[in-house]
Coordinates of C-alpha atoms and ligand atoms in Angstrom, one line a residue:
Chain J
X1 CA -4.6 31.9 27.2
X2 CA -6.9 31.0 24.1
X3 CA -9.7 28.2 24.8
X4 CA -10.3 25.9 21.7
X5 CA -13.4 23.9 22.2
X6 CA -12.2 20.1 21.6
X7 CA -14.9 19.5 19.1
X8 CA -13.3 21.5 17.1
X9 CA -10.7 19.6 16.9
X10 CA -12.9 16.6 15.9
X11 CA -14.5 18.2 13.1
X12 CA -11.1 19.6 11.8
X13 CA -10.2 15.8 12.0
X14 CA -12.8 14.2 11.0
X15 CA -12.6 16.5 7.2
X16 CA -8.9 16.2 7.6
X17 CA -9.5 11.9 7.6
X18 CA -11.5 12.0 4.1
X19 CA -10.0 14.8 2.4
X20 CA -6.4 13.3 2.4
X21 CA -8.0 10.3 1.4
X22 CA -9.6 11.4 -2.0
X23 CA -7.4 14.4 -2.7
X24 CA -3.6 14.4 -3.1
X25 CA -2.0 18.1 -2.0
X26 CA -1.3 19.8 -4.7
X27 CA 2.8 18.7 -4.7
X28 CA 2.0 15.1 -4.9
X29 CA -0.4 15.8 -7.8
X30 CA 2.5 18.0 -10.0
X31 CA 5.3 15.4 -9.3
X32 CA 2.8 12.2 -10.5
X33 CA 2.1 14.6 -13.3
X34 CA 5.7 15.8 -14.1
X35 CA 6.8 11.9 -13.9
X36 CA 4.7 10.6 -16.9
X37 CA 6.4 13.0 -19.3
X38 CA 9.7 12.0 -17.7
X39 CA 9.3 8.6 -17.7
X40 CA 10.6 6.4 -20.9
X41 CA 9.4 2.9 -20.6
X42 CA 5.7 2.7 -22.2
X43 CA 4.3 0.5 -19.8
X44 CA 5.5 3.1 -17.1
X45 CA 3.8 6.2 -19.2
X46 CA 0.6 3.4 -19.2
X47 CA 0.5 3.2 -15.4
X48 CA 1.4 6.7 -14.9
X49 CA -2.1 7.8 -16.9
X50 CA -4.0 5.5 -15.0
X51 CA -2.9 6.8 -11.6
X52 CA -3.7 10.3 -13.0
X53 CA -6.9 9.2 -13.8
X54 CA -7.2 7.1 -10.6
X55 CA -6.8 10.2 -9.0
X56 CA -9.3 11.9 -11.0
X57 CA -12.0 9.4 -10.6
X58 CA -11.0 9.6 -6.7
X59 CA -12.2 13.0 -6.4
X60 CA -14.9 13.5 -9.0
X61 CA -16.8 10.3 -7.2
X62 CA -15.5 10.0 -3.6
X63 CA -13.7 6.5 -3.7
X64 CA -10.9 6.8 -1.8
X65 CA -7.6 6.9 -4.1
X66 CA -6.3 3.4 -2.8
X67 CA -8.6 1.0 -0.6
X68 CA -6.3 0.9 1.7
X69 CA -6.7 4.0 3.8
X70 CA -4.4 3.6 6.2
X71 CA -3.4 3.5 10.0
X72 CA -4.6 7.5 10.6
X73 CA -1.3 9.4 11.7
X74 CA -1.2 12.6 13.0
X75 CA 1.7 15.6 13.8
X76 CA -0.2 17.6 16.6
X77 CA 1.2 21.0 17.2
X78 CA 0.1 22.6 20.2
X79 CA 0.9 26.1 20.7
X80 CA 1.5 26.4 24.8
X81 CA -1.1 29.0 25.2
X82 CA -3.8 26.8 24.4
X83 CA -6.2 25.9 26.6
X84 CA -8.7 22.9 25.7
X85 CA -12.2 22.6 26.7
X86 CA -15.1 20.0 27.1
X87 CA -12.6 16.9 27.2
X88 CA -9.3 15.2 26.3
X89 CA -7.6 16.3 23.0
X90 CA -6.5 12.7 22.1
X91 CA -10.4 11.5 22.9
X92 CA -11.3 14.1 20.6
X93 CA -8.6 13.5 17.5
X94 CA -9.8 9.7 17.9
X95 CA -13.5 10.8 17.9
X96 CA -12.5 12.4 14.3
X97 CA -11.0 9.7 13.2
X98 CA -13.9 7.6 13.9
X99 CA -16.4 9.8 12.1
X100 CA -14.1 10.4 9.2
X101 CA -13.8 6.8 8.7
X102 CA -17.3 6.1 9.0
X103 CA -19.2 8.5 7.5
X104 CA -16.6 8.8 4.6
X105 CA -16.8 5.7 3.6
X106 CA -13.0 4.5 4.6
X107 CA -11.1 1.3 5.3
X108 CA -11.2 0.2 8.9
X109 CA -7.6 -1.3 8.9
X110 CA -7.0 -1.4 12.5
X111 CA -7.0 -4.1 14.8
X112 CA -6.9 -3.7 18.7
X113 CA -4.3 -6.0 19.4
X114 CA -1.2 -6.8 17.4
X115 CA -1.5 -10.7 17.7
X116 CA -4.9 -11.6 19.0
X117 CA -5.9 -9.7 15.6
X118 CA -9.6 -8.0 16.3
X119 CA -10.4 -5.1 13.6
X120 CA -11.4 -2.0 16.2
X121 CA -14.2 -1.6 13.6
X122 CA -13.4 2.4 13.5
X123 CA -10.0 2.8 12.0
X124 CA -9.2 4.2 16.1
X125 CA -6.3 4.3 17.8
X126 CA -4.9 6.9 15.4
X127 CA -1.3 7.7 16.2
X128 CA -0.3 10.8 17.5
X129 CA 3.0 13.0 17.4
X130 CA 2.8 15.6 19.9
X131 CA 4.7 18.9 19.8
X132 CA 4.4 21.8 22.3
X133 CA 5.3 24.9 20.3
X134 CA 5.2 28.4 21.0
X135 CA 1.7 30.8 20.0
X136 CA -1.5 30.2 20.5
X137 CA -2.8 27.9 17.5
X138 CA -3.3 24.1 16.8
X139 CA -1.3 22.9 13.5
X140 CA -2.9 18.8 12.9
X141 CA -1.3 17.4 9.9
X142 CA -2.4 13.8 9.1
X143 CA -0.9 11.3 7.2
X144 CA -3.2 8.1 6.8
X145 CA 0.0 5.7 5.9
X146 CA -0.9 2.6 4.1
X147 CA 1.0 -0.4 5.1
X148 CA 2.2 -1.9 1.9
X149 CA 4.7 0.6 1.9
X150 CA 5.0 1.1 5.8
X151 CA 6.0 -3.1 5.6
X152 CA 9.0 -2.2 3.4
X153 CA 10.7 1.0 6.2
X154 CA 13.8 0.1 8.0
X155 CA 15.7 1.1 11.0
X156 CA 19.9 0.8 10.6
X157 CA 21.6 1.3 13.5
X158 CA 25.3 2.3 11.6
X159 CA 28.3 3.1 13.0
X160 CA 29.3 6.3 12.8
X161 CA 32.8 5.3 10.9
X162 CA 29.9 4.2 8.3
X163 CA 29.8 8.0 7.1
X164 CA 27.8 9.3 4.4
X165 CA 28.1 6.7 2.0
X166 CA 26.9 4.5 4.9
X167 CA 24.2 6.0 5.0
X168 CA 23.2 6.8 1.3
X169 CA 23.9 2.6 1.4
X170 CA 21.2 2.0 3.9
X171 CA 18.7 4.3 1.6
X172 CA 19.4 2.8 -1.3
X173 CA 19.2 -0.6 -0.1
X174 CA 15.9 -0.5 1.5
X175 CA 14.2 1.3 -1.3
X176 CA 15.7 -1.7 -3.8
X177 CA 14.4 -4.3 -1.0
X178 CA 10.9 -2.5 -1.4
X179 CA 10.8 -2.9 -5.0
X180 CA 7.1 -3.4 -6.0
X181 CA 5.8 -4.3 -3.0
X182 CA 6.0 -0.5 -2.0
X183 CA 3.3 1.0 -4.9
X184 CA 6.8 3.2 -6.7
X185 CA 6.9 6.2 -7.9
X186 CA 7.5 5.8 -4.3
X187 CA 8.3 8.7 -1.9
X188 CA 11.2 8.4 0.7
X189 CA 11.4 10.0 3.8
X190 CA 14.8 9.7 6.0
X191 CA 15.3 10.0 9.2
X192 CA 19.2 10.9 10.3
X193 CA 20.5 11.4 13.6
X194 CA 18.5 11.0 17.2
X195 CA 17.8 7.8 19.0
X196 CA 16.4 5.0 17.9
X197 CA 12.6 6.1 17.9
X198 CA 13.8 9.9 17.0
X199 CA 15.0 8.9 13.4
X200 CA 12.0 6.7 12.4
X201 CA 9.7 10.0 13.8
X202 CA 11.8 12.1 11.6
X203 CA 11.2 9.6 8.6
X204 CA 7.6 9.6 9.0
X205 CA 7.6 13.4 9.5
X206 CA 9.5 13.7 6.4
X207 CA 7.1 12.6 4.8
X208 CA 4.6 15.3 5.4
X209 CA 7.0 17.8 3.7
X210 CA 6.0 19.2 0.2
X211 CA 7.9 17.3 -2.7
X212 CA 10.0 19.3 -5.1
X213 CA 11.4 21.4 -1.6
X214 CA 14.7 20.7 0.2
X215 CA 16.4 20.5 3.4
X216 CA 17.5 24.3 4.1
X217 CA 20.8 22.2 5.4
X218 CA 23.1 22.4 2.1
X219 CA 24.9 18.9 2.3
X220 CA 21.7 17.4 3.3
X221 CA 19.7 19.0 0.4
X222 CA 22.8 17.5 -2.0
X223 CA 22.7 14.3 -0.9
X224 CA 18.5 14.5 -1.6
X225 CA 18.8 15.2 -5.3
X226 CA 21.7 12.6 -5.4
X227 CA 19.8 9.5 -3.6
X228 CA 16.7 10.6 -5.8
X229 CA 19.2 10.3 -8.8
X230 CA 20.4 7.3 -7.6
X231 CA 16.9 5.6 -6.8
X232 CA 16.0 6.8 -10.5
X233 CA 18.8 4.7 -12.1
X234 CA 17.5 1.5 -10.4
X235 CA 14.9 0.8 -13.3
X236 CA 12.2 -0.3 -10.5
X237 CA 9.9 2.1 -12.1
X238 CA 6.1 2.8 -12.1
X239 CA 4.7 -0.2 -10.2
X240 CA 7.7 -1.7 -10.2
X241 CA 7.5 -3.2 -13.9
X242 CA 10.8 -1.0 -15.2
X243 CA 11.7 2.8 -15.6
X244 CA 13.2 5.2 -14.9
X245 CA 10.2 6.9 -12.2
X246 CA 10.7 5.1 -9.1
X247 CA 10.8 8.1 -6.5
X248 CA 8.8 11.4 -6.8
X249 CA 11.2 12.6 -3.7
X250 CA 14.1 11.6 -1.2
X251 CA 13.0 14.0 2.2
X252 CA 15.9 14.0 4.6
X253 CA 15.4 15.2 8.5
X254 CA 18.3 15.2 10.3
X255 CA 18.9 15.6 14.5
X256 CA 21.5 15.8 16.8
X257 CA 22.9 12.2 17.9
X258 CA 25.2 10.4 20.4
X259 CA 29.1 10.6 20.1
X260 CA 28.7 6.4 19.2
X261 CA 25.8 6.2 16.8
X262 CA 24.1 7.4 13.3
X263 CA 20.9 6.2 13.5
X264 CA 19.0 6.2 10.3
X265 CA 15.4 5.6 9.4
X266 CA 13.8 4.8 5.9
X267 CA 9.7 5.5 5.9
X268 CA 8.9 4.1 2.5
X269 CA 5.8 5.5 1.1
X270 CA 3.7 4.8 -2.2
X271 CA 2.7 7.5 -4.4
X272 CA -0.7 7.8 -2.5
X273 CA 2.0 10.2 -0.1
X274 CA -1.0 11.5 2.0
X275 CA -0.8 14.5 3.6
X276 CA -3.2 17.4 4.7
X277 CA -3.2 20.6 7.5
X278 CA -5.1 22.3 9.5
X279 CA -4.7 25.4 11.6
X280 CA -7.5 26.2 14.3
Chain T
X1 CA 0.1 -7.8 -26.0
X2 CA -3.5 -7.2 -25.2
X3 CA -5.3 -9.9 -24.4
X4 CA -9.2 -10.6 -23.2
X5 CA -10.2 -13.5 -21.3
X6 CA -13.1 -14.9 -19.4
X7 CA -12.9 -16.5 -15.8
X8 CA -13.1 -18.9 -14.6
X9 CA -10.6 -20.3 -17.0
X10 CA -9.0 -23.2 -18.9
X11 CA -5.5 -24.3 -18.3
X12 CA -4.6 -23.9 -21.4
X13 CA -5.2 -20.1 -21.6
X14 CA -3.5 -19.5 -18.4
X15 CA -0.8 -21.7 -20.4
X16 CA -0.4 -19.5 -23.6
X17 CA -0.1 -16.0 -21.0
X18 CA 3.3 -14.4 -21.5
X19 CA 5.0 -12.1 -18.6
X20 CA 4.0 -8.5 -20.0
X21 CA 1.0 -9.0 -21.3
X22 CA -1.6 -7.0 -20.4
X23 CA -5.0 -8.8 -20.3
X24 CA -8.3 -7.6 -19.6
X25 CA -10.5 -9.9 -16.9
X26 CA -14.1 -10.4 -17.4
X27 CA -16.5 -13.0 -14.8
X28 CA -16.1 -14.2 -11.9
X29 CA -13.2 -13.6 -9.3
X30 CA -12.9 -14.0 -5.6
X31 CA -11.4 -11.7 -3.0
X32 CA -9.1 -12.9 0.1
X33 CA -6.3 -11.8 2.4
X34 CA -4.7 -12.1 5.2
X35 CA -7.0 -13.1 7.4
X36 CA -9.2 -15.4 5.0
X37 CA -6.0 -17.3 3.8
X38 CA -5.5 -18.2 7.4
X39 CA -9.0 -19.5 7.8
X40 CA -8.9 -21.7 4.5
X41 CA -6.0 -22.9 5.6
X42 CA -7.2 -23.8 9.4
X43 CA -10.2 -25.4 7.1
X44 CA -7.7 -27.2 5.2
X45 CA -5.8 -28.4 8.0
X46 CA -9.0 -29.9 9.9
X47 CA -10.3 -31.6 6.7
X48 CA -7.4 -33.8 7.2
X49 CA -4.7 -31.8 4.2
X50 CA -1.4 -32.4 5.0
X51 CA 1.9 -31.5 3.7
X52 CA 1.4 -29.0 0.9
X53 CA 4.5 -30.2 -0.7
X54 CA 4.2 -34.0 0.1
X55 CA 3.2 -35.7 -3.1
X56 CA 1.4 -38.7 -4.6
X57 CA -1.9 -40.6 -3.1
X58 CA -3.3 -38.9 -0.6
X59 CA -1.3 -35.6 -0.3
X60 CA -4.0 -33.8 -1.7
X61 CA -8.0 -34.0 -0.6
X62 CA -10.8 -32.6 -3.1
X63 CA -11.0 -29.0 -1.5
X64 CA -15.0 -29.0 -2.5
X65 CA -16.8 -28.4 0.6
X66 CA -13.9 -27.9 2.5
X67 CA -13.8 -24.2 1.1
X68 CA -15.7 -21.7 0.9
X69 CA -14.9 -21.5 -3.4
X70 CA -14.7 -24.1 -5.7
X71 CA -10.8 -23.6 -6.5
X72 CA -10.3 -25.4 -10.0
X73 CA -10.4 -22.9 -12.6
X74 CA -10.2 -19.9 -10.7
X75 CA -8.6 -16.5 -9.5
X76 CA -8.2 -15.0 -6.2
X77 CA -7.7 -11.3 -5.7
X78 CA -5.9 -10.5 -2.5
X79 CA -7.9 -7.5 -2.1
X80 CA -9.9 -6.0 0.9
X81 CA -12.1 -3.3 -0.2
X82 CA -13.0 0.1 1.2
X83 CA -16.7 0.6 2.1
X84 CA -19.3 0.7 -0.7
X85 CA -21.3 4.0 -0.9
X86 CA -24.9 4.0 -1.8
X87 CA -26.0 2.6 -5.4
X88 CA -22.3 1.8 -6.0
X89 CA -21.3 -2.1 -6.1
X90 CA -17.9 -1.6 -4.0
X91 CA -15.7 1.0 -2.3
X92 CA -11.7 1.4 -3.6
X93 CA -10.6 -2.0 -5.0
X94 CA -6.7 -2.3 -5.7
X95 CA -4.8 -5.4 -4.7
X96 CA -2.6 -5.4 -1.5
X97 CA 0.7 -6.7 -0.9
X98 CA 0.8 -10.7 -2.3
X99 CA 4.2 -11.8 -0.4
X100 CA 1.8 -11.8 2.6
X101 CA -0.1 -14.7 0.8
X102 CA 3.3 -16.8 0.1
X103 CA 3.0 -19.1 3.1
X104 CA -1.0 -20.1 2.2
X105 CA -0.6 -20.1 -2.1
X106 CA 1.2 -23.3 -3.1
X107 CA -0.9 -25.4 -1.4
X108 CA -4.4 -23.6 -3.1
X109 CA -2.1 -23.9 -6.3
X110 CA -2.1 -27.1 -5.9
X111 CA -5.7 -27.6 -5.2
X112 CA -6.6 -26.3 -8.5
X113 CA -6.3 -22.5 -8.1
X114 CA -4.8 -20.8 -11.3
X115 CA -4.4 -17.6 -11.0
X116 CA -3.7 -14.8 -8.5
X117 CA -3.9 -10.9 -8.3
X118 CA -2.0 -9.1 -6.2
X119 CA 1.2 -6.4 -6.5
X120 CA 4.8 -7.3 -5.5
X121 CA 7.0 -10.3 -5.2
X122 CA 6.8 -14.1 -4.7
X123 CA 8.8 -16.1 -3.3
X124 CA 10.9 -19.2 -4.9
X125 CA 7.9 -22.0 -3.2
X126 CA 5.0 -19.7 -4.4
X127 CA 6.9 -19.6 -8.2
X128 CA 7.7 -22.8 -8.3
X129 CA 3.9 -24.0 -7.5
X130 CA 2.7 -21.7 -10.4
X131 CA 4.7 -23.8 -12.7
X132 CA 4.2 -26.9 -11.2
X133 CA 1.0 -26.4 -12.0
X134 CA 0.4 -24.3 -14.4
X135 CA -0.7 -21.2 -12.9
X136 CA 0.0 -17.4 -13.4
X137 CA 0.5 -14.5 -11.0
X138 CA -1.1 -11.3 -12.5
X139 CA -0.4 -7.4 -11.1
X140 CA -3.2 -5.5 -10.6
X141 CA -1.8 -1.4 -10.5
X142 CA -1.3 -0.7 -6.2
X143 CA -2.8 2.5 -5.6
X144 CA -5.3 2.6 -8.2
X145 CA -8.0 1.5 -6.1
X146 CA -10.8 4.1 -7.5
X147 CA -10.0 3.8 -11.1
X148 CA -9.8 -0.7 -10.6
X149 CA -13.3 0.1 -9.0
X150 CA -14.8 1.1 -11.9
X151 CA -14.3 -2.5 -13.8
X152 CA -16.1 -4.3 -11.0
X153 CA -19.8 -4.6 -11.2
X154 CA -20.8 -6.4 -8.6
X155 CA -20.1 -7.9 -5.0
X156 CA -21.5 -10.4 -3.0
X157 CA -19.8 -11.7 0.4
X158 CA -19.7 -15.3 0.6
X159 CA -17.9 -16.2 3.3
X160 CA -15.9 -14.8 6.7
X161 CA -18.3 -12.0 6.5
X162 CA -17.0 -11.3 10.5
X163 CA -13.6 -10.2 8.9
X164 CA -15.1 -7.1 7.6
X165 CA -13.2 -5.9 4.5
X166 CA -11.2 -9.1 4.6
X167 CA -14.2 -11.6 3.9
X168 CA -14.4 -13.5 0.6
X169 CA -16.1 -11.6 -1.7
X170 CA -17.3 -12.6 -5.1
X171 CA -16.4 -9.8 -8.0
X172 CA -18.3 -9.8 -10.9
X173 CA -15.4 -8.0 -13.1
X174 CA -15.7 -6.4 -16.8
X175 CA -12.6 -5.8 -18.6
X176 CA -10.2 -5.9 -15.3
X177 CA -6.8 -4.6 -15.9
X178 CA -4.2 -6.9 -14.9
X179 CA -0.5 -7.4 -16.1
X180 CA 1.5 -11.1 -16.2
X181 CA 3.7 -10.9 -13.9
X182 CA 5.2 -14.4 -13.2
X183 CA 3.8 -16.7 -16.6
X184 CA 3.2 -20.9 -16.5
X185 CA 7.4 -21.0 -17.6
X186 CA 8.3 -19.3 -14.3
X187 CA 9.0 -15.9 -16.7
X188 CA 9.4 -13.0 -14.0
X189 CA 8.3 -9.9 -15.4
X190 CA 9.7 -8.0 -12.1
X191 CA 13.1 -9.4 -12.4
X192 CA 12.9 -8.8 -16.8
X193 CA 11.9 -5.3 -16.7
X194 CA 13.3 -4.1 -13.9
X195 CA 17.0 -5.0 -15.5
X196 CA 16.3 -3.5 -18.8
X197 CA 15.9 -0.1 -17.1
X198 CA 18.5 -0.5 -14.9
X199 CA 21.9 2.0 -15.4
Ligands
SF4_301 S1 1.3 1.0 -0.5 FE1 0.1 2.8 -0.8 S2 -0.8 2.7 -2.9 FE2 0.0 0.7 -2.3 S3 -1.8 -0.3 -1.5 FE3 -0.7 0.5 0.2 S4 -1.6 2.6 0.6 FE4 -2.2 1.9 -1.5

């Protein structure tokens, strides 16, 4: 058994909170990069520069890269052989979240209730994806998810006569649906297979994965480069005002699923696709 | 084309904006969202406003006093900041999500409102109200909070300042980037560009 000492954990968290928020990973940096020399309408190119220097101005000064800093997501791996002391891990991720918020200067977005409507004041609850693994580390990866984009995710239940082309229907269709309103060059993450809460986990999870890599699953790694094609000829471009850069990436995690269903799961995000680790 | 203009405006150089043109914002603007739109609206509502589409005598009341901004003339960012650090006038500032807006816009529209910034789409009653009277829908660039930042100089809250990021703020603004998206015509840049690039 290893003891972690949960405020640890907090201070991991708390960094975790305002790094992601100022800095993209490197990935996300390269593809927004990469896009403005592919891209051939000159408004696009226009907008692509000023996210590039958005991004610039983001870290030199601390503003956050987008005011809106999201509903703080986290994929907690917990290695079984990990023992925590001094309290409760989730009290301690949402005492990170807190600080991080706070003392970096982020949006409070949260409300306590989804129809009374009070802002909780500290960007807390976070949500958090548990995973007992093997080992004796803690992997936290957190993925603030801002909700213009989040707005714009579906769930399609499909049949699974629906096939393949069913599902590279459903993709294509919610990313046209999102349009604008999503902040393109967007990035798509796609959840396949499960239950009904499995896929949309596997979406959001999706996500997290470096752009420019591929599903080591050879049909699913295909259809990635072929929806990302596809998503590319739609002319929905850089902020949605035409061109050819309207994904970055199409990330596709697929599961096991019932004899009746194909569940599939769309997480829509805008190229603010944050994402940052720790291992303690 | 490039274009500069000063806000508050005149009708008649909200009329002469095209969908694509790029103009550069410098004055006065106001911030709301969500949760400000719904307590103009409740304001509306008790200060005896009706049916935003009903027309004729007594369809619309003078919204002075009833609001916490004079509407005539003016712009409303839907935008809730992110906290201000020291010596700085305001936090990340981009625009959020405008279809969220569509239920509460026609009826400001019609109360004298002429512009809005925002990202995404409208829907058919918020277009039509921009025509009917005159109005334009700008884009502000989503996700460019820090860089949009840097073209506001000041902030003041002036109302609803118990919603936090979502009170009305008033933005002094120098050169603000913002794109025509939707024009006085009912010209939808969204719908244009997006089928030119289109395979
Ligand atoms: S969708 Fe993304 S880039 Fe756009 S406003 Fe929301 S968090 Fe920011």
């Amino acid at each position: 058994m290893r003891s972690i000492d949960v405020n640890k954990i907090t201070e991991a968290v708390k960094n975790l909170c305002i790094d992601a928020n100022h800095r993209l990973a490197p990935d996300m940096e390269r593809a927004l990069l990469d896009a403005e020399d592919k891209e051939e309408s000159t408004l696009g190119r226009q907008i692509l520069g000023q996210l590039k220097e958005n991004l610039d101005i983001a870290g030199r000064d601390m503003i956050p890269i987008c005011q809106d800093t999201g509903m703080a997501v986290f994929f907690v791996k917990v290695g079984q052989e990990v023992h925590f002391e001094g309290g409760s891990l989730t009290d301690a991720i949402n005492e990170g979240v807190r600080r991080g918020y706070t003392e970096g200067y982020l949006r409070k977005s949260v409300v306590s209730d989804p129809l009374i409507r009070k802002n909780t004041g500290d960007n807390t609850p976070a949500i958090i994806h548990y995973d007992i693994v093997s080992g004796d580390k803690v992997e936290i990866t957190i993925a603030p998810k801002g909700f213009g984009s989040e707005n714009m995710s579906r769930v399609f239940m499909l049949k699974p006569a629906d096939g393949e082309e069913g599902v590279k229907n459903a993709i294509l269709q919610a990313v046209k649906d999102a349009g604008p309103n999503a902040c393109p060059p967007m990035v798509v993450g796609v959840g396949i297979g499960g239950t009904f809460e499995k896929c949309a986990e596997m979406a959001k999870e999706a996500l997290t994965r470096e752009v420019g890599t591929h599903s080591d699953i050879e049909y699913v790694a295909a259809m990635e480069e072929e929806l990302l094609e596809k998503i590319n000829r739609t002319g929905i471009g850089p902020a949605g005002l035409g061109g050819r850069i309207t994904a970055l990436a199409v990330n596709i995690n697929t599961y096991a699923t019932h004899i009746a269903g194909l569940p599939v799961a769309v997480n829509i995000c805008c190229h603010v696709n944050r994402h940052a680790r720790a291992v303690l | 084309m490039d274009k500069h203009l000063n806000v508050p405006v005149g009708k008649e150089e909200i009329k002469a904006l095209r969908a694509g043109d790029m103009v550069f914002l410098t004055g006065t603007i106001y911030t709301a969202r969500d949760a400000a739109h719904k307590r103009m609206d409740e304001a509306l509502l008790r200060a005896g406003q009706t049916d935003p589409n009903a027309s004729g005598e007594g369809a619309a009341v003078n919204s002075t006093g009833v609001l916490p901004l004079e509407l005539e003339g003016n712009i409303i960012y839907y935008m809730g900041p992110s906290p201000a650090r020291e010596g700085r006038p305001i936090g990340s500032a981009g625009p959020t999500t405008a279809s969220r807006m569509d239920k509460y816009a026609p009826k400001l529209l019609d109360l004298g409102l002429l512009g809005m910034i925002g990202k995404g789409k409208r829907s058919r009653e918020v277009i039509d109200a921009i025509v009917r009277n005159g109005a334009v829908y700008f884009a502000a660039i989503g996700g460019a909070g820090a860089l949009l930042s840097k073209a506001i100089t000041a902030s003041e809250v002036i109302a609803y300042d118990d919603l936090g990021t979502e009170a009305i703020r008033k933005l002094t603004v120098k050169d603000f980037p913002a794109i025509v998206v939707i024009d006085s015509e009912g010209n939808n840049l969204y719908e244009s560009a997006v089928q030119q690039y289109s395979l």
